[in-house]
Coordinates of N, CA and C in Angstrom, one line a residue:
X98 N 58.4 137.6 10.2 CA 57.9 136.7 11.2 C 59.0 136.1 12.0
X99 N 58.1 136.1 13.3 CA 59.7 135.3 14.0 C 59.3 134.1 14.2
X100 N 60.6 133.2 14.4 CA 60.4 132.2 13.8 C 60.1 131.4 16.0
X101 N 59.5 130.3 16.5 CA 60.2 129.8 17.2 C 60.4 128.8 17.9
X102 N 61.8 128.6 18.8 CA 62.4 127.0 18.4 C 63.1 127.5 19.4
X103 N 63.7 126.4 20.2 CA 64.5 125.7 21.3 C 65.7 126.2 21.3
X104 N 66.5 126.6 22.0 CA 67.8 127.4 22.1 C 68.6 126.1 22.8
X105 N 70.1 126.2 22.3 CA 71.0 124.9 22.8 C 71.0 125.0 24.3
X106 N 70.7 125.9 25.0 CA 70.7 125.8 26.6 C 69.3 124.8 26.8
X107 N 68.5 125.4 26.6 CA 67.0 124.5 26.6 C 67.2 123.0 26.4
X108 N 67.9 122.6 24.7 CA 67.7 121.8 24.5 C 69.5 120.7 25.5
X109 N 70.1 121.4 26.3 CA 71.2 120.5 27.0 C 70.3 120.3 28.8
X110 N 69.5 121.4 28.7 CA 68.8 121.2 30.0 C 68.1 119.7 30.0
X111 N 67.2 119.7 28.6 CA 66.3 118.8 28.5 C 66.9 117.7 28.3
X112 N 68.0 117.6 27.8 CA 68.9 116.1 27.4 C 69.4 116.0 29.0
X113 N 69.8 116.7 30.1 CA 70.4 116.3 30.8 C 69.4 115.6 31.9
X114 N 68.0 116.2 32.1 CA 67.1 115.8 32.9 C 66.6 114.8 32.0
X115 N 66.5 114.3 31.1 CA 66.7 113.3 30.6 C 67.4 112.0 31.0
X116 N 68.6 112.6 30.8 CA 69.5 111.0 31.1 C 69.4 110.9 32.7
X117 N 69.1 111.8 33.6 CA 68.9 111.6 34.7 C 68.0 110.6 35.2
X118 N 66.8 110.8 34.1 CA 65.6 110.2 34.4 C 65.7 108.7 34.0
X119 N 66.4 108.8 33.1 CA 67.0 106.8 32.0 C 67.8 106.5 33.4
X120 N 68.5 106.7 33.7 CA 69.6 106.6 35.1 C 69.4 106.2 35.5
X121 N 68.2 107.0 36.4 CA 67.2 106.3 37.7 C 66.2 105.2 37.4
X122 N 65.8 105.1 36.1 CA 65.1 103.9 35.9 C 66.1 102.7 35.7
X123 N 67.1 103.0 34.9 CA 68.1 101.4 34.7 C 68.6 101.2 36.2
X124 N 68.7 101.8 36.9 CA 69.5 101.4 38.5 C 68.2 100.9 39.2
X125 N 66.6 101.2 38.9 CA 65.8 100.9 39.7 C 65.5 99.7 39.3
X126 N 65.7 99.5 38.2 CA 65.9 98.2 36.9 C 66.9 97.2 37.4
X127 N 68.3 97.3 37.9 CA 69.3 96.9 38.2 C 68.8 96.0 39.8
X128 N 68.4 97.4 40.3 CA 68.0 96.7 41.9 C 67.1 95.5 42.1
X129 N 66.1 96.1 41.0 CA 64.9 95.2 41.4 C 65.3 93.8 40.7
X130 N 66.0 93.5 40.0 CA 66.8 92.3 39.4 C 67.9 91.8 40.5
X131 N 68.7 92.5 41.3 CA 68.8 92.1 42.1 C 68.6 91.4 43.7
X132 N 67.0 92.4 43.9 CA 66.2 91.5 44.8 C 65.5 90.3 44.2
X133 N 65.1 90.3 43.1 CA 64.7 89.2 42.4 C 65.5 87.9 42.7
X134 N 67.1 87.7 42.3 CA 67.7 86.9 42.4 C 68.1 86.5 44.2
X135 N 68.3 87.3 44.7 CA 68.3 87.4 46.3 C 67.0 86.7 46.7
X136 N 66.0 87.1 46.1 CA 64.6 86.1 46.7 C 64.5 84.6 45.8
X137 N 64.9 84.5 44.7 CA 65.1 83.4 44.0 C 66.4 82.4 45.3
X138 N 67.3 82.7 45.0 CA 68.1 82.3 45.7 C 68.0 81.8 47.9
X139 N 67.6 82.5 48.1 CA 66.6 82.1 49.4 C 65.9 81.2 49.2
X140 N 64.8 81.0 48.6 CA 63.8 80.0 48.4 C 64.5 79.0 48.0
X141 N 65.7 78.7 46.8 CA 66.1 77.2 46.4 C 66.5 77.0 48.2
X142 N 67.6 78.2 48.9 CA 68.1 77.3 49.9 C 67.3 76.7 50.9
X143 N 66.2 77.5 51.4 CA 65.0 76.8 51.8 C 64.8 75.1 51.0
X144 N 64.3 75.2 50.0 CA 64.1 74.0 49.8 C 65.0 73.4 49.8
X145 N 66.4 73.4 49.7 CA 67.3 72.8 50.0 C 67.8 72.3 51.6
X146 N 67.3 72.9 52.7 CA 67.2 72.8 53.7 C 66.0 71.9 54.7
X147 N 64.9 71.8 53.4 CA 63.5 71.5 53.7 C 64.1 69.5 53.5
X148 N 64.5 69.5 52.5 CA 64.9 68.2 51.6 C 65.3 67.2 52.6
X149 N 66.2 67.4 53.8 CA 66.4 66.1 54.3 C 65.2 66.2 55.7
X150 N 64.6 67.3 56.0 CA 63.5 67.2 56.7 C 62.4 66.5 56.6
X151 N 62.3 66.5 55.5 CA 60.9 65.8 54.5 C 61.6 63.7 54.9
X152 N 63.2 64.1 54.5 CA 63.4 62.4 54.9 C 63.5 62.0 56.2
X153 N 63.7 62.5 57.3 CA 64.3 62.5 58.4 C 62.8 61.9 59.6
X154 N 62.0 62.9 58.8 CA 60.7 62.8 60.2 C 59.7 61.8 59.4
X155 N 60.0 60.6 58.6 CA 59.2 59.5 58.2 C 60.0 58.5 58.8
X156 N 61.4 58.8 58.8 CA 62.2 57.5 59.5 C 61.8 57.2 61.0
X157 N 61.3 58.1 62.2 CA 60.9 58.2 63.0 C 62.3 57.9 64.2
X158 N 62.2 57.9 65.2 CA 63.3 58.1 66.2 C 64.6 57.1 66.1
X159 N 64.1 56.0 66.2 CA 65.0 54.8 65.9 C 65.7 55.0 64.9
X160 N 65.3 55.1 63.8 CA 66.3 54.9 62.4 C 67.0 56.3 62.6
X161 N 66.8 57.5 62.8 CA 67.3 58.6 63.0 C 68.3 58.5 64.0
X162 N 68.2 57.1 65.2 CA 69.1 57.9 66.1 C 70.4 57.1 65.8
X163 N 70.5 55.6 64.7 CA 71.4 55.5 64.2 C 71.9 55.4 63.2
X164 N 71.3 56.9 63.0 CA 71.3 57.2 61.1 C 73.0 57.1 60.7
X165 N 73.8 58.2 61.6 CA 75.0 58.0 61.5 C 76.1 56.6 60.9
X166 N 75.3 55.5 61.2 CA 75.8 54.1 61.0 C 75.7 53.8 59.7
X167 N 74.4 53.8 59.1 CA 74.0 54.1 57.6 C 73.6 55.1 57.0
X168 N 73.9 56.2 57.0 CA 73.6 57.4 56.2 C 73.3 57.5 54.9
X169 N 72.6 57.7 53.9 CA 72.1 58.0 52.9 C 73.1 58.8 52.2
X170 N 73.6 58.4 51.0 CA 74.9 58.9 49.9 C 74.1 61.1 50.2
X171 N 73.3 60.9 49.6 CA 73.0 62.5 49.6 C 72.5 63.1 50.8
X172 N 72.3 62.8 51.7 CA 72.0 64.0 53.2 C 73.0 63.0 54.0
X173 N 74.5 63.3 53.6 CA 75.3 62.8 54.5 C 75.5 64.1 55.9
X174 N 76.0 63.6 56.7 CA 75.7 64.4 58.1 C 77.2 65.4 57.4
X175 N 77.3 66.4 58.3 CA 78.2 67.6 57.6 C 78.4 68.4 56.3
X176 N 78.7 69.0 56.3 CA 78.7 69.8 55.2 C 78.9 69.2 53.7
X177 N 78.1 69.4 52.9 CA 78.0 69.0 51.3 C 77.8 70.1 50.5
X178 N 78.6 69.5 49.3 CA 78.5 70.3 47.9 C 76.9 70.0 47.2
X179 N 75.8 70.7 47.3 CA 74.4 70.1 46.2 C 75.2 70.1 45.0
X180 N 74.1 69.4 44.6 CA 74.9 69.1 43.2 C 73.0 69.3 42.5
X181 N 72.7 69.4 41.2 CA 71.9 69.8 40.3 C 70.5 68.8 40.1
X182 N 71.4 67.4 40.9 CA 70.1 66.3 40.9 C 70.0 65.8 42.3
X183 N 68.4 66.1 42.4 CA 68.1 65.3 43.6 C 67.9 63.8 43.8
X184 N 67.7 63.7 45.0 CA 67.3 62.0 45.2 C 66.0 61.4 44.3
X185 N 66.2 60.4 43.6 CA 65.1 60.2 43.0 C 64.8 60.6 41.6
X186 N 66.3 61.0 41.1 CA 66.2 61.6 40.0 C 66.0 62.9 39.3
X187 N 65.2 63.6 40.3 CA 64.6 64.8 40.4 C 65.4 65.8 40.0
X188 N 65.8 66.4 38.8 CA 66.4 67.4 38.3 C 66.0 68.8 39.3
X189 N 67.3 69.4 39.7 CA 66.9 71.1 40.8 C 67.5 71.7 39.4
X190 N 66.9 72.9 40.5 CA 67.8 74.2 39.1 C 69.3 74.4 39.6
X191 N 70.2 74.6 38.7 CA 71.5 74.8 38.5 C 72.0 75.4 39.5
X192 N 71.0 76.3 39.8 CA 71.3 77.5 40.8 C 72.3 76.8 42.2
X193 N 71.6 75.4 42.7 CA 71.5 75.0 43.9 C 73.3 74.7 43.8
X194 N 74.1 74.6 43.1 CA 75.2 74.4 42.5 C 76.1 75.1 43.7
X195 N 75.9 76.7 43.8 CA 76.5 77.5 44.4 C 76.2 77.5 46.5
X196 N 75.5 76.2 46.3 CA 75.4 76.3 48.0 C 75.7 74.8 48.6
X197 N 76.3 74.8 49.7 CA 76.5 74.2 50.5 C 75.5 74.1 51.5
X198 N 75.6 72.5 52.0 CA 74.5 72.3 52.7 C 74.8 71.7 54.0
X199 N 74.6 71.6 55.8 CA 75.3 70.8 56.1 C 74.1 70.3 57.0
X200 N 74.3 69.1 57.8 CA 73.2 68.0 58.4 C 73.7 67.9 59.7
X201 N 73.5 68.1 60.6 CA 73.6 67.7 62.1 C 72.6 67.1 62.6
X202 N 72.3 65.9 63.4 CA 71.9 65.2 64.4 C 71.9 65.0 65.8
X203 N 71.4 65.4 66.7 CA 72.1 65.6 68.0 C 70.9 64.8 69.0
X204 N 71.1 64.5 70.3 CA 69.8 63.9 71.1 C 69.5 64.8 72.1
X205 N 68.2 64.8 72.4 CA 67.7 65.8 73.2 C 67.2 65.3 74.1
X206 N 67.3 65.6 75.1 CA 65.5 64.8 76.4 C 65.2 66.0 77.6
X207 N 64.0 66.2 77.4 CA 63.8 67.5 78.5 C 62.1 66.3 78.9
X208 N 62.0 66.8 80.1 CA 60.7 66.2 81.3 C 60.7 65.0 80.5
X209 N 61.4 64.3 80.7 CA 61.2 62.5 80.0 C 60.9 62.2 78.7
X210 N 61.0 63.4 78.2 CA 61.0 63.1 76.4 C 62.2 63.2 75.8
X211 N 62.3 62.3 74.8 CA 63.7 62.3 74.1 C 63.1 62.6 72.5
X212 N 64.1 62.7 72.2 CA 64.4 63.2 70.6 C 65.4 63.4 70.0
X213 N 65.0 63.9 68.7 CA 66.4 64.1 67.7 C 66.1 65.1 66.9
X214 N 67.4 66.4 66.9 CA 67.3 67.8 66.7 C 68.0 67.6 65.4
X215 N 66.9 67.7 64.4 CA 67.8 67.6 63.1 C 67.8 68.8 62.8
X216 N 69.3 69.3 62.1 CA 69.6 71.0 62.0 C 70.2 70.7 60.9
X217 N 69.3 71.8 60.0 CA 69.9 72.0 58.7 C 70.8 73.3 58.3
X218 N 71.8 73.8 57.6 CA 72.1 75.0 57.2 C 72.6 75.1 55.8
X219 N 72.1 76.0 55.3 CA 72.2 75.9 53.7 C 72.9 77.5 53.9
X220 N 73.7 77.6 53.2 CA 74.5 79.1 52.9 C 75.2 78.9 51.8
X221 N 75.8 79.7 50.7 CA 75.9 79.8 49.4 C 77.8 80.4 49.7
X222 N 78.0 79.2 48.5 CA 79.7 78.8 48.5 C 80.2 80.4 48.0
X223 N 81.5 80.4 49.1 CA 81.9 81.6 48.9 C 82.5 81.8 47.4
X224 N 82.2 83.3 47.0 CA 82.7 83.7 45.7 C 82.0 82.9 44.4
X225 N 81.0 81.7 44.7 CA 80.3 81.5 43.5 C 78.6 82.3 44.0
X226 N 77.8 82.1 43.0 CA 76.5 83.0 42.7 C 76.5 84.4 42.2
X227 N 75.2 84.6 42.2 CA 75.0 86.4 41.9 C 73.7 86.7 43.2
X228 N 74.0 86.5 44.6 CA 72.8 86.7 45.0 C 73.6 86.9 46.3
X229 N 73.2 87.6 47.1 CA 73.7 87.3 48.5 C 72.6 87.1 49.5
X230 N 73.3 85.9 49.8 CA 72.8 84.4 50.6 C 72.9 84.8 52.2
X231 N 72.1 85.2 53.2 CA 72.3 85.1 54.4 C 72.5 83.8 54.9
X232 N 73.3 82.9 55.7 CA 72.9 81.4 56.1 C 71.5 81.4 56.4
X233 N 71.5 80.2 55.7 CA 69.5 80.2 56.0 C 69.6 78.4 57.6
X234 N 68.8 78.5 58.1 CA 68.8 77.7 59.2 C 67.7 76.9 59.4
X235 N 67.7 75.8 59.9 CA 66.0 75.1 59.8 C 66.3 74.1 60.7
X236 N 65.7 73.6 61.9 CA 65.7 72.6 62.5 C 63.7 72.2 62.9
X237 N 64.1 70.6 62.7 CA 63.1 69.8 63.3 C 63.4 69.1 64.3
X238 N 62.5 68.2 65.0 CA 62.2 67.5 66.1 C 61.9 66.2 65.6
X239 N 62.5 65.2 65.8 CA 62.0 63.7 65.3 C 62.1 63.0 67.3
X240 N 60.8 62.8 67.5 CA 60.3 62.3 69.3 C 60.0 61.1 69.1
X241 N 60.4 60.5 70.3 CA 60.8 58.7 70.7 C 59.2 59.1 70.8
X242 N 58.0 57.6 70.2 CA 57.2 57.5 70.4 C 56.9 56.3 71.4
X243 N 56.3 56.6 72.9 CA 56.0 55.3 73.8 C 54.7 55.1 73.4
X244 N 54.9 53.8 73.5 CA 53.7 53.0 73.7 C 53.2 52.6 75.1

């Protein structure tokens, strides 16, 4: 009777399209962990860019246009280190650690309207993170209200 079974060519073919196929799954594994953290990392700087807009446009034109004079310890105008706690106590994730944030205020007036161009930019400190950070950008409008 003959016997039969896999010859070592067969069985190095099958091992090698094998690891081919582990290969392509851990690197597709690898990527998709890397856009994970790339979209993780976007969103904190967003919210981290959102943060002094949420404070900015309740103050309304006045207090904004001489914010400069008294500035608030955490959305000081220029560039800042985040740090892990927000205003209010508010614990962020660690993450925000790795980015820089900076605040500009400027005055605007076009056809007899005035305002204030609050511009945010959040971008991620060089050589710290695992994500790569495009500068993320965000500006609002805070408008003189006439009576």
């Amino acid at each position: 009777m003959k016997r039969q079974a896999f010859t070592l060519i067969e069985m190095l073919v099958a091992a090698a399209l094998l690891a081919v196929g582990v290969g392509g799954l851990f690197s597709w594994i690898q990527q998709s962990r890397r856009e994970s953290a790339d979209l993780y990392a976007t969103h904190l700087a967003r919210q981290a860019a959102r943060e002094p807009m949420e404070v900015f446009q309740p103050f309304g034109f006045r207090r904004v246009q001489e914010y400069s004079q008294h500035p608030l310890a955490e959305f000081p105008l220029g560039w800042k280190r985040l740090t892990a706690e927000a205003p209010g106590g508010i614990a962020r994730p660690a993450a925000v650690t790795g980015f820089l944030r900076h605040i500009a205020l400027n005055e605007v007036e076009q056809d007899g309207l005035r305002g204030i161009r609050v511009r945010v930019t959040v971008r991620s400190d060089s050589g710290s993170g695992w994500w790569s950070l495009p500068e993320t950008l965000l500006e609002d409008l805070v408008l003189e209200h006439r009576e």
